Coordinates of C-alpha atoms in Angstrom, one line a residue:
Chain A
M1 CA 9.5 -26.4 7.2
T2 CA 7.1 -30.1 7.3
G3 CA 3.9 -30.5 4.6
R4 CA 2.2 -32.6 2.2
A5 CA 3.7 -33.4 -1.5
R6 CA 2.2 -32.2 -4.6
V7 CA 3.6 -34.3 -7.1
F8 CA 4.0 -32.9 -10.8
G9 CA 6.6 -33.9 -13.4
D10 CA 9.7 -32.6 -15.7
D11 CA 9.9 -29.2 -17.4
I12 CA 6.3 -27.5 -15.8
N13 CA 6.9 -24.1 -17.1
T14 CA 5.5 -21.2 -15.8
D15 CA 2.7 -21.0 -18.0
Y16 CA 1.2 -24.2 -16.8
I17 CA 1.5 -22.5 -12.8
I18 CA -0.5 -19.5 -13.9
T19 CA -1.7 -18.9 -17.3
S20 CA -1.4 -15.9 -18.9
R21 CA -5.5 -15.7 -19.6
R22 CA -5.3 -15.1 -15.3
K23 CA -2.4 -12.8 -15.1
R24 CA -4.1 -10.6 -18.3
E25 CA -7.1 -10.3 -15.6
S26 CA -5.0 -9.7 -12.2
L27 CA -1.1 -10.1 -10.7
D28 CA -2.7 -10.4 -7.1
P29 CA -1.5 -13.5 -5.4
L30 CA -4.8 -14.0 -3.6
V31 CA -6.5 -13.9 -6.3
L32 CA -4.3 -16.0 -8.9
R33 CA -3.6 -18.6 -6.4
H34 CA -7.6 -19.9 -7.1
Y35 CA -6.1 -20.3 -10.9
L36 CA -3.0 -22.5 -10.1
F37 CA -1.7 -25.3 -12.3
E38 CA -5.4 -25.3 -14.0
E39 CA -4.2 -25.8 -17.4
I40 CA -2.5 -29.5 -16.1
D41 CA -4.9 -29.9 -13.3
P42 CA -8.0 -27.8 -12.9
R43 CA -8.6 -29.6 -9.3
F44 CA -5.3 -28.6 -7.9
A45 CA -6.4 -25.3 -6.6
A46 CA -9.6 -25.9 -5.2
S47 CA -7.8 -29.0 -3.3
V48 CA -4.2 -27.0 -2.2
E49 CA -3.9 -26.6 1.5
P50 CA -1.6 -23.5 3.1
G51 CA 1.6 -25.4 4.6
D52 CA 1.5 -27.9 1.1
L53 CA 4.9 -28.6 -1.4
I54 CA 5.4 -28.7 -4.5
V55 CA 7.1 -31.7 -5.8
A56 CA 8.2 -31.8 -9.4
G57 CA 10.8 -33.1 -11.5
K58 CA 13.6 -31.6 -13.7
N59 CA 13.4 -27.8 -15.2
F60 CA 11.0 -26.5 -13.3
G61 CA 9.6 -23.2 -13.9
C62 CA 11.0 -23.3 -17.5
G63 CA 9.4 -20.3 -19.8
S64 CA 9.0 -17.3 -18.9
A65 CA 10.8 -15.0 -16.0
M66 CA 7.5 -13.8 -14.6
E67 CA 7.7 -13.2 -11.0
V68 CA 3.9 -13.9 -11.1
A69 CA 4.6 -17.7 -11.2
V70 CA 6.4 -17.4 -8.0
T71 CA 4.0 -15.1 -6.4
A72 CA 1.1 -16.8 -7.4
V73 CA 2.4 -20.2 -5.5
R74 CA 3.1 -18.3 -2.6
G75 CA -0.7 -16.8 -2.4
A76 CA -1.5 -20.3 -1.9
R77 CA 0.4 -20.2 1.1
I78 CA 3.1 -22.6 -0.5
G79 CA 6.3 -22.3 1.2
A80 CA 8.7 -24.4 -0.9
V81 CA 8.9 -26.3 -4.0
V82 CA 11.3 -28.9 -4.2
A83 CA 12.7 -30.0 -7.7
R84 CA 15.3 -32.1 -9.6
S85 CA 16.2 -29.4 -11.1
F86 CA 15.2 -25.2 -11.9
S87 CA 15.1 -23.2 -14.8
R88 CA 17.7 -20.2 -13.5
T89 CA 14.9 -17.7 -13.7
Y90 CA 12.6 -19.9 -11.5
Y91 CA 15.1 -20.2 -8.9
R92 CA 16.3 -16.5 -8.5
N93 CA 12.6 -15.0 -8.5
A94 CA 11.5 -17.9 -6.0
V95 CA 14.6 -16.7 -3.9
N96 CA 13.9 -12.8 -4.1
N97 CA 9.8 -14.0 -3.1
G98 CA 10.3 -15.7 -0.1
L99 CA 9.3 -19.6 -2.0
L100 CA 12.0 -21.8 -1.2
P101 CA 13.9 -23.5 -3.8
V102 CA 15.1 -26.9 -2.9
I103 CA 17.1 -29.1 -5.2
C104 CA 17.0 -33.3 -4.7
D105 CA 16.7 -36.3 -6.0
T106 CA 12.2 -36.3 -6.0
S107 CA 11.8 -39.4 -7.9
R108 CA 10.7 -41.4 -4.7
I109 CA 8.6 -38.9 -3.3
R110 CA 4.6 -39.9 -3.7
E111 CA 2.0 -37.7 -4.2
G112 CA 0.5 -36.9 -0.3
D113 CA 3.2 -37.7 1.4
K114 CA 4.5 -35.8 4.1
I115 CA 7.8 -34.1 4.2
A116 CA 9.7 -32.2 6.2
I117 CA 12.6 -29.7 4.7
V118 CA 15.5 -28.8 7.4
G119 CA 18.7 -27.2 6.4
H120 CA 20.0 -29.5 3.4
E121 CA 18.0 -32.3 3.9
V122 CA 14.5 -33.3 2.7
H123 CA 12.7 -36.1 5.1
N124 CA 10.2 -38.1 3.7
V125 CA 8.1 -38.9 6.9
T126 CA 5.5 -41.1 5.0
T127 CA 8.1 -43.4 3.6
N128 CA 11.2 -42.5 6.2
E129 CA 13.3 -41.5 3.7
T130 CA 16.4 -39.1 4.6
I131 CA 16.9 -37.2 0.9
L132 CA 20.2 -35.5 1.0
A133 CA 19.9 -31.5 -0.9
E134 CA 21.9 -29.4 -2.3
A135 CA 23.2 -26.2 -0.1
L136 CA 22.3 -23.0 -1.8
P137 CA 24.8 -20.1 -2.1
K138 CA 25.1 -17.4 0.4
I139 CA 24.0 -14.9 -1.2
M140 CA 20.9 -15.9 -1.8
L141 CA 19.9 -17.3 1.8
E142 CA 21.3 -14.0 3.1
I143 CA 17.9 -13.0 0.9
I144 CA 16.0 -15.3 2.4
E145 CA 16.9 -14.9 5.8
A146 CA 16.6 -10.9 5.2
G147 CA 13.0 -11.0 3.5
G148 CA 13.9 -10.6 -0.2
P149 CA 15.6 -8.0 -2.2
V150 CA 13.6 -5.0 -1.3
P151 CA 14.5 -5.4 2.8
Y152 CA 18.1 -6.9 1.6
F153 CA 18.6 -3.7 -0.3
R154 CA 17.0 -1.4 2.6
R155 CA 19.5 -3.5 5.1
W156 CA 22.7 -3.0 3.4
G157 CA 22.1 -0.4 0.1
R158 CA 23.9 -2.6 -1.8
F159 CA 24.4 -6.3 -3.2
N160 CA 26.8 -7.0 -0.1
V161 CA 29.0 -8.9 -2.1
G162 CA 32.1 -6.9 -1.9
Q163 CA 34.0 -10.8 -1.3
V164 CA 33.6 -13.1 -3.5
T165 CA 30.9 -16.0 -1.8
D166 CA 32.6 -19.4 -3.1
L167 CA 29.9 -21.8 -2.6
P168 CA 29.9 -23.8 -5.7
T169 CA 26.1 -25.7 -6.3
K170 CA 26.8 -29.1 -7.3
E171 CA 24.9 -30.0 -11.3
Chain B
M1 CA 44.1 -21.9 -19.2
G2 CA 42.1 -19.4 -20.8
M3 CA 38.1 -17.9 -20.6
T4 CA 35.0 -18.9 -22.6
L5 CA 33.4 -15.2 -23.7
A6 CA 30.9 -15.5 -20.5
E7 CA 34.0 -16.0 -18.1
K8 CA 35.7 -13.2 -19.7
I9 CA 33.0 -10.8 -19.8
L10 CA 32.0 -11.2 -16.0
A11 CA 35.6 -11.1 -15.1
R12 CA 35.9 -8.1 -16.6
A13 CA 32.6 -6.4 -15.2
S14 CA 33.2 -8.3 -11.4
G15 CA 37.0 -6.7 -11.6
R16 CA 38.9 -9.5 -11.3
E17 CA 41.4 -11.3 -13.1
R18 CA 39.3 -14.2 -13.9
V19 CA 36.2 -16.2 -13.2
S20 CA 35.2 -20.0 -13.0
P21 CA 32.2 -22.1 -13.6
D22 CA 29.8 -21.7 -10.3
Q23 CA 31.9 -19.1 -8.6
I24 CA 29.4 -16.4 -7.7
V25 CA 30.6 -12.5 -7.8
V26 CA 28.9 -9.6 -8.3
A27 CA 29.4 -7.7 -11.5
R28 CA 28.6 -3.9 -13.0
V29 CA 25.5 -3.9 -15.2
D30 CA 26.1 -2.1 -18.4
L31 CA 22.3 -1.9 -19.5
A32 CA 19.1 -2.2 -17.9
M33 CA 16.2 -3.4 -20.2
S34 CA 12.8 -3.6 -19.2
H35 CA 9.0 -3.6 -20.8
E36 CA 5.2 -3.1 -19.6
N37 CA 6.9 -5.1 -16.5
A38 CA 8.9 -1.9 -15.5
D39 CA 5.9 -0.9 -14.0
L40 CA 6.7 -3.9 -11.4
V41 CA 10.0 -2.7 -10.8
R42 CA 9.1 0.8 -10.2
K43 CA 7.2 -0.6 -7.4
S44 CA 10.0 -2.6 -6.0
F45 CA 12.2 0.0 -6.3
L46 CA 9.9 3.2 -4.5
E47 CA 9.3 0.5 -1.6
I48 CA 13.4 0.4 -1.7
G49 CA 13.2 3.4 -0.7
V50 CA 15.9 5.3 -3.1
A51 CA 15.4 8.9 -4.1
R52 CA 17.5 8.4 -7.9
V53 CA 18.0 5.6 -10.5
W54 CA 21.6 5.0 -10.6
D55 CA 22.4 5.7 -13.9
P56 CA 19.1 7.0 -16.1
S57 CA 21.2 6.7 -19.5
K58 CA 21.5 2.8 -18.7
I59 CA 18.0 2.4 -18.6
V60 CA 15.8 1.3 -21.2
I61 CA 12.3 1.1 -21.3
I62 CA 9.8 -0.2 -24.1
F63 CA 6.6 -1.1 -24.3
D64 CA 5.7 -4.3 -26.8
H65 CA 3.5 -6.5 -25.2
R66 CA 0.4 -5.1 -24.9
I67 CA 0.0 -2.3 -27.6
P68 CA -1.4 -0.6 -27.8
A69 CA -3.5 -0.7 -25.1
E70 CA -5.7 -3.4 -25.1
S71 CA -7.5 -2.7 -21.5
E72 CA -8.1 0.2 -19.3
K73 CA -5.7 -1.9 -17.0
T74 CA -2.9 -1.8 -19.4
A75 CA -3.5 1.3 -20.6
T76 CA -2.8 2.6 -16.9
T77 CA -0.4 0.9 -16.5
H78 CA 1.7 2.1 -19.6
K79 CA 0.7 5.8 -18.2
A80 CA 2.3 5.1 -14.9
V81 CA 5.4 4.0 -16.5
R82 CA 5.6 7.1 -18.8
E83 CA 5.4 9.4 -15.6
F84 CA 8.4 7.4 -13.9
V85 CA 10.5 7.6 -16.7
A86 CA 10.1 11.6 -17.2
A87 CA 10.5 11.9 -13.0
Q88 CA 13.7 9.9 -13.6
G89 CA 14.8 11.3 -17.0
I90 CA 15.2 8.0 -18.2
A91 CA 17.1 8.5 -21.3
H92 CA 15.9 5.7 -23.8
F93 CA 12.0 5.3 -23.3
Y94 CA 9.7 3.5 -26.6
D95 CA 6.7 4.3 -26.5
V96 CA 4.0 3.0 -28.6
G97 CA 4.6 3.7 -32.1
R98 CA 8.0 4.4 -31.2
G99 CA 10.4 1.0 -31.1
G100 CA 8.5 -2.4 -31.4
I101 CA 10.2 -5.6 -29.9
C102 CA 12.4 -4.7 -27.5
H103 CA 14.6 -7.5 -28.3
Q104 CA 15.0 -6.0 -32.1
V105 CA 15.0 -2.2 -30.8
L106 CA 18.1 -2.6 -28.8
P107 CA 20.2 -3.3 -31.5
E108 CA 18.3 -1.2 -33.9
N109 CA 19.6 1.7 -32.2
G110 CA 23.1 0.2 -31.0
L111 CA 22.5 -0.2 -27.4
V112 CA 24.2 -3.9 -27.1
R113 CA 27.7 -3.8 -27.7
P114 CA 30.5 -6.6 -27.5
G115 CA 31.7 -6.7 -24.0
M116 CA 28.7 -5.3 -22.3
V117 CA 26.7 -7.1 -19.2
M118 CA 23.0 -6.5 -19.5
V119 CA 19.8 -7.8 -17.7
G120 CA 16.5 -7.9 -19.2
T121 CA 13.3 -8.4 -17.2
D122 CA 12.1 -11.0 -20.0
S123 CA 13.5 -14.5 -21.2
H124 CA 14.3 -13.8 -24.0
T125 CA 17.4 -11.6 -23.4
T126 CA 19.7 -13.8 -24.4
T127 CA 18.5 -12.7 -27.5
H128 CA 21.2 -9.8 -27.2
G129 CA 24.6 -12.7 -27.0
A130 CA 24.7 -12.2 -30.9
F131 CA 26.0 -8.6 -30.3
G132 CA 28.6 -10.1 -28.1
T133 CA 26.7 -9.0 -25.1
F134 CA 26.6 -10.9 -21.6
A135 CA 22.7 -10.8 -21.4
T136 CA 20.5 -12.7 -19.3
G137 CA 16.9 -12.5 -18.1
I138 CA 15.9 -12.0 -14.4
G139 CA 12.4 -11.0 -12.3
A140 CA 11.3 -7.5 -11.6
T141 CA 11.9 -7.4 -7.9
E142 CA 15.7 -8.1 -8.9
M143 CA 15.3 -5.6 -11.9
A144 CA 15.0 -2.7 -8.7
G145 CA 18.2 -3.7 -7.0
V146 CA 19.7 -2.9 -10.5
W147 CA 17.9 0.4 -10.9
A148 CA 19.0 0.9 -7.5
E149 CA 22.9 -0.2 -7.7
G150 CA 24.0 -0.8 -10.7
R151 CA 25.5 -4.1 -10.1
L152 CA 24.0 -7.7 -10.1
W153 CA 24.9 -11.2 -8.5
F154 CA 25.6 -14.0 -11.0
K155 CA 26.6 -17.6 -10.8
V156 CA 29.3 -17.7 -13.4
P157 CA 28.0 -20.6 -15.5
S158 CA 29.8 -23.5 -17.5
T159 CA 29.8 -23.5 -21.5
L160 CA 28.7 -25.2 -24.5
R161 CA 29.9 -25.0 -27.6
I162 CA 28.1 -26.0 -30.7
E163 CA 30.2 -25.8 -33.9
V164 CA 28.1 -25.7 -37.2
E165 CA 29.8 -26.1 -40.2
G166 CA 28.3 -27.6 -43.6
E167 CA 25.9 -25.8 -45.9
F168 CA 22.3 -25.4 -45.5
R169 CA 19.8 -26.6 -47.8
P170 CA 16.9 -25.1 -49.1
W171 CA 14.8 -24.0 -47.5
V172 CA 16.5 -25.0 -44.4
S173 CA 17.3 -21.9 -42.0
A174 CA 18.9 -21.0 -38.6
K175 CA 15.8 -21.7 -37.2
D176 CA 15.6 -25.3 -38.0
L177 CA 19.0 -25.6 -36.8
I178 CA 17.9 -23.9 -33.2
L179 CA 14.7 -26.4 -33.0
Y180 CA 17.1 -29.8 -34.3
I181 CA 19.6 -28.7 -31.5
I182 CA 16.9 -27.8 -29.2
G183 CA 15.2 -31.4 -29.9
M184 CA 18.7 -32.9 -29.5
L185 CA 19.5 -31.1 -25.6
G186 CA 16.0 -30.7 -24.4
A187 CA 14.2 -28.4 -22.9
D188 CA 16.5 -28.2 -20.0
G189 CA 19.5 -29.0 -22.0
A190 CA 21.7 -25.5 -21.3
D191 CA 20.1 -25.3 -18.1
Y192 CA 22.2 -22.3 -16.2
R193 CA 25.0 -22.6 -19.0
A194 CA 26.0 -20.4 -21.3
V195 CA 26.3 -21.4 -25.5
E196 CA 28.7 -20.5 -27.7
F197 CA 27.7 -20.3 -31.6
D198 CA 30.3 -20.9 -33.7
G199 CA 32.0 -22.7 -36.8
P200 CA 32.0 -21.4 -41.0
A201 CA 28.0 -21.8 -41.1
I202 CA 27.5 -19.2 -38.2
R203 CA 29.5 -16.7 -39.6
R204 CA 27.7 -17.0 -42.8
M205 CA 24.7 -15.6 -41.2
T206 CA 23.2 -12.7 -41.4
V207 CA 23.1 -10.6 -38.1
A208 CA 19.2 -11.3 -37.8
S209 CA 19.9 -15.3 -38.3
R210 CA 22.7 -15.1 -35.6
M211 CA 19.7 -13.6 -33.4
V212 CA 17.5 -16.3 -34.0
L213 CA 20.2 -19.0 -32.6
T214 CA 20.5 -16.3 -29.4
N215 CA 16.8 -16.3 -28.8
L216 CA 16.0 -19.5 -28.6
A217 CA 18.9 -20.9 -26.6
M218 CA 16.5 -19.7 -23.4
E219 CA 14.4 -22.6 -24.6
M220 CA 16.9 -24.9 -23.6
G221 CA 17.4 -23.0 -20.3
A222 CA 20.6 -21.0 -21.4
K223 CA 21.4 -17.8 -19.1
V224 CA 23.3 -16.4 -22.1
A225 CA 24.1 -17.4 -25.8
F226 CA 27.2 -16.2 -28.1
T227 CA 27.5 -15.8 -31.8
P228 CA 30.9 -14.9 -33.0
V229 CA 31.7 -11.1 -33.0
D230 CA 33.1 -11.0 -36.0
G231 CA 33.0 -8.6 -39.5
V232 CA 29.2 -9.2 -40.3
L233 CA 28.8 -8.0 -36.9
L234 CA 30.7 -4.8 -36.6
E235 CA 29.3 -4.1 -40.0
Y236 CA 26.0 -4.0 -38.7
L237 CA 26.6 -2.2 -35.5
R238 CA 29.0 0.6 -36.8
P239 CA 26.0 2.4 -38.1
R240 CA 24.1 2.3 -34.9
T241 CA 26.4 3.9 -32.4
A242 CA 29.0 6.3 -31.7
E243 CA 30.3 4.1 -29.1
P244 CA 34.1 2.4 -29.9
L245 CA 33.0 -1.2 -30.7
E246 CA 35.9 -3.7 -29.8
T247 CA 36.4 -7.6 -31.0
I248 CA 35.8 -9.7 -28.3
S249 CA 36.1 -13.6 -28.5
A250 CA 36.3 -17.2 -26.1
D251 CA 40.3 -17.8 -25.6
S252 CA 41.1 -20.7 -27.9
D253 CA 42.1 -22.7 -25.0
A254 CA 39.5 -21.9 -22.9
A255 CA 37.6 -25.0 -21.2
Y256 CA 33.9 -26.1 -22.7
E257 CA 31.9 -28.3 -20.6
R258 CA 31.1 -30.0 -23.9
V259 CA 31.7 -29.4 -27.4
I260 CA 28.8 -30.1 -30.1
R261 CA 29.5 -30.3 -33.8
I262 CA 27.1 -30.4 -36.5
D263 CA 27.1 -30.1 -40.0
A264 CA 24.0 -28.1 -41.3
G265 CA 23.9 -30.3 -44.3
E266 CA 24.1 -33.8 -43.4
D267 CA 22.3 -33.3 -40.1
L268 CA 19.1 -31.2 -41.2
W269 CA 17.8 -32.8 -44.5
E270 CA 14.3 -31.0 -43.9
P271 CA 12.6 -27.8 -42.3
Q272 CA 12.4 -28.5 -38.4
V273 CA 8.9 -28.3 -36.4
A274 CA 8.4 -27.9 -32.9
C275 CA 5.4 -29.7 -32.0
P276 CA 2.5 -29.5 -29.0
H277 CA 3.1 -29.0 -26.2
S278 CA 6.9 -28.3 -25.8
V279 CA 9.7 -26.9 -27.7
D280 CA 11.6 -29.5 -27.3
H281 CA 9.9 -31.6 -29.1
V282 CA 11.0 -31.9 -32.5
K283 CA 10.3 -33.7 -35.8
P284 CA 11.5 -33.6 -39.5
L285 CA 8.7 -31.6 -41.8
S286 CA 7.6 -34.2 -43.7
T287 CA 7.5 -37.2 -40.3
L288 CA 4.3 -34.7 -39.3
G289 CA 1.6 -36.2 -41.8
E290 CA -1.4 -34.1 -42.9
V291 CA -1.9 -31.0 -40.2
A292 CA -4.8 -28.4 -40.9
V293 CA -4.3 -25.1 -39.3
H294 CA -6.3 -22.2 -38.5
Q295 CA -4.1 -19.5 -37.9
A296 CA -0.4 -18.9 -39.3
V297 CA 1.3 -16.3 -37.3
L298 CA 4.8 -14.8 -38.9
G299 CA 6.2 -12.0 -36.1
S300 CA 8.2 -12.3 -32.4
C301 CA 11.7 -11.7 -30.6
T302 CA 12.2 -14.9 -32.5
N303 CA 11.6 -14.4 -36.4
G304 CA 10.3 -10.6 -37.0
R305 CA 12.8 -9.1 -38.9
L306 CA 13.3 -8.1 -42.3
E307 CA 14.5 -11.9 -44.1
D308 CA 11.3 -13.4 -42.6
L309 CA 9.6 -10.8 -44.1
E310 CA 10.6 -11.1 -47.4
V311 CA 11.0 -15.2 -47.4
A312 CA 7.6 -15.1 -46.7
A313 CA 6.6 -12.2 -49.4
R314 CA 8.1 -14.3 -51.8
I315 CA 6.5 -17.5 -51.4
L316 CA 2.9 -15.6 -51.3
S317 CA 3.6 -13.6 -54.3
G318 CA 0.8 -14.4 -56.9
R319 CA -0.5 -16.7 -54.2
T320 CA -3.4 -16.2 -51.9
V321 CA -3.5 -18.0 -48.2
H322 CA -5.6 -20.8 -47.7
P323 CA -9.3 -19.8 -46.9
R324 CA -9.6 -22.0 -43.6
T325 CA -6.5 -19.9 -42.9
R326 CA -5.4 -16.8 -41.4
L327 CA -2.3 -15.2 -41.8
L328 CA -1.1 -12.2 -39.2
V329 CA 2.5 -10.6 -39.8
I330 CA 3.8 -9.0 -36.9
P331 CA 6.8 -6.7 -38.2
A332 CA 9.4 -6.9 -35.3
S333 CA 9.8 -2.9 -34.9
Q334 CA 8.5 -0.1 -36.5
Q335 CA 11.9 0.3 -38.6
I336 CA 11.4 -3.4 -40.2
Y337 CA 7.3 -2.3 -40.5
R338 CA 8.9 0.9 -42.7
E339 CA 11.2 -1.1 -44.6
A340 CA 9.1 -3.8 -45.2
M341 CA 6.7 -1.4 -46.5
H342 CA 8.9 0.3 -48.4
L343 CA 10.4 -2.8 -50.4
G344 CA 7.0 -3.9 -51.4
Y345 CA 7.0 -7.1 -48.6
L346 CA 3.6 -5.8 -46.9
E347 CA 2.0 -5.0 -50.0
T348 CA 2.3 -8.5 -51.4
L349 CA 1.5 -10.4 -47.7
V350 CA -1.7 -8.0 -47.6
A351 CA -2.4 -9.2 -51.4
A352 CA -2.0 -12.6 -50.0
G353 CA -4.9 -12.0 -47.5
A354 CA -2.4 -11.4 -44.4
V355 CA -3.4 -9.5 -41.4
I356 CA -0.7 -6.6 -40.0
N357 CA -0.7 -5.9 -36.9
P358 CA 1.4 -3.5 -35.1
P359 CA 5.0 -4.2 -34.0
G360 CA 5.2 -6.2 -30.9
C361 CA 4.9 -9.2 -28.8
G362 CA 1.4 -10.0 -30.3
P363 CA -0.4 -13.6 -30.5
C364 CA 3.0 -15.0 -29.3
V365 CA 2.0 -14.4 -25.3
G366 CA -1.9 -14.9 -25.9
V367 CA -2.8 -11.8 -24.0
H368 CA -3.1 -9.3 -27.3
Q369 CA -4.8 -10.2 -30.9
G370 CA -4.7 -13.4 -32.6
I371 CA -6.0 -15.7 -29.6
L372 CA -7.0 -19.2 -30.4
A373 CA -9.9 -21.1 -29.8
A374 CA -10.6 -24.6 -29.0
G375 CA -10.1 -27.0 -31.7
E376 CA -7.8 -24.7 -33.4
T377 CA -4.1 -25.2 -34.5
C378 CA -1.8 -22.8 -35.3
I379 CA 1.9 -22.7 -37.1
S380 CA 4.1 -19.8 -35.3
S381 CA 7.8 -18.5 -36.3
T382 CA 7.7 -17.5 -32.7
N383 CA 9.3 -19.1 -29.5
R384 CA 6.7 -21.0 -27.2
N385 CA 4.0 -23.9 -28.0
F386 CA 3.2 -25.1 -24.3
L387 CA -0.6 -25.7 -24.2
G388 CA -2.8 -22.8 -23.9
R389 CA 0.7 -20.2 -25.0
M390 CA -2.0 -18.8 -27.7
G391 CA -5.4 -18.8 -26.3
S392 CA -7.6 -21.6 -25.7
K393 CA -5.6 -24.7 -23.4
D394 CA -7.6 -26.9 -26.6
S395 CA -5.5 -25.6 -29.4
L396 CA -2.3 -26.5 -30.7
V397 CA 0.4 -24.7 -31.7
Y398 CA 3.3 -25.8 -33.7
L399 CA 6.3 -24.1 -34.3
A400 CA 8.7 -23.4 -37.6
S401 CA 10.7 -21.0 -39.7
P402 CA 9.3 -17.8 -41.5
A403 CA 9.2 -19.7 -44.4
V404 CA 7.4 -22.8 -43.9
V405 CA 4.8 -20.1 -41.8
A406 CA 4.3 -19.2 -44.7
A407 CA 3.8 -21.9 -47.4
S408 CA 1.6 -23.9 -44.3
A409 CA -0.6 -20.0 -44.5
V410 CA -1.0 -21.1 -48.6
L411 CA -1.7 -24.7 -48.2
G412 CA -3.7 -24.4 -45.2
K413 CA -1.8 -27.2 -44.1
I414 CA 2.4 -27.4 -42.5
A415 CA 4.3 -27.9 -45.4
D416 CA 7.4 -27.9 -46.9
P417 CA 8.2 -24.6 -49.2
G418 CA 9.8 -26.8 -51.5
A419 CA 6.1 -28.2 -52.1
I420 CA 5.0 -25.2 -53.6
V421 CA 8.0 -23.4 -54.7
E422 CA 10.3 -24.5 -56.9
E423 CA 14.0 -23.5 -56.7
S424 CA 14.6 -22.1 -59.9
E425 CA 11.6 -19.9 -59.2
L426 CA 12.8 -18.7 -55.8
C427 CA 15.7 -17.3 -58.1
L428 CA 13.7 -15.5 -60.6
M429 CA 10.9 -14.7 -58.7
E430 CA 10.5 -10.3 -58.3
V431 CA 8.4 -9.5 -55.3

């Protein structure tokens, strides 16, 4: 996955990703994409292009557990969020709604940098730097590969984990 | 090596002897709760194509975010959920006028108990750790899988232990303590972690006050948060359930990521306030200077319980709300509403100039009643003060205890209750 970095700071909460006022009017991602980040960056929605990638600092997606904060991002055809860390609800919701969450050091990525995500590596094509990302737990990869929990469930009929998947992630 | 409370509950729910942090397990879910977003869960559930939910006795649905319906859209959502509840035979359904805020209604009805695993499609589901329940928030799509199968995968969290001793100073409460802790640890200070609150100062707290800690632990990212399963808790739960109650605790040799010790009297000299626009932007009240307030909100899953209404009624008794300020009071449940009415708290609050909103989330989520205009400032006993949270993005929200909210309503500016109520007066005061 390759795209242009759209850079945000630390502790971007779900209300900043999509404000409650807009959620009240509609939950349709194709409507909500016009209001992405409007509280903190009113020009973002008009400038976003399909394939852009969100790059953020720590604790991205803190706040509400509402999935619309993920689906609205997907509505703008953003495929991944690369952040130093995520709130746990956003991380899970991203996986469950086809938005790839990538955890790595984002401090040297600048607005507009061209970024390529390949496996566990994030390449900053603009600066020619490679950043190692955390591996996703196996069950998360399987859910993403299936296209979300609904198709996953239709395939397996259950969370397919009789066996433990001991894939620790770095903190 | 022993296990923390989170590890113990997850080990049992996943059929294992023991589990350790970062391990991924699939655990049995004992209770699955949703509010209005049950409609989103319902849609995903129908897509999965399973005819019946796994166990209609283990699903709880409570309307609280937008009650009574404020729009035709919400009314349609409510209607669709009611029809689903009837078709699936879901046992625990709390419609408008029957319940209140989900995080209050569950414990009131004895539905959360020590050792259970509970998931809710609401981030403040951590509240139920005050009942010894491993309780955490999940998204609606994931909940559809729980409705279908009754299990969910979890990453075993590492645990922070926070031990609190000492005596609270006058007008310093559980809310001030947890704001102080969030200020210290930051908005991600407990991200993906379990938190165990313990120590003599916690064990002396009422169940209602303990719920303030486990509720707001979410605002530092906690996956789950616990207060002790002790006599105080069992006394609360016994009249509310016929189910057996077990005493469950962490092992004395459990491994903690970090242990934090706080002396309530030494570390907390005065009420704390979370300033705009983040919950970890916490300052001692006296350092704020003069902050005029246009709206004061007393309510929410954080602080809308009987003891919160009581302290507000004591402060507002014989006083009136300042002319430039509106005071909104939202009892957390129908049951609390009735008790507060019976005890005269609502009479006192209304006489002082308060508006009583129906039990629900109300203005806390910024979608239903009590919305702020540009340029307005609100002091609120709720849980989030993000930019635009309660209305205009040009409004300001400060978070504080119910006592500070009440005192601020009287003076029309953020105020320490000690500034208007003498301690001796508090003891003598009759509501």
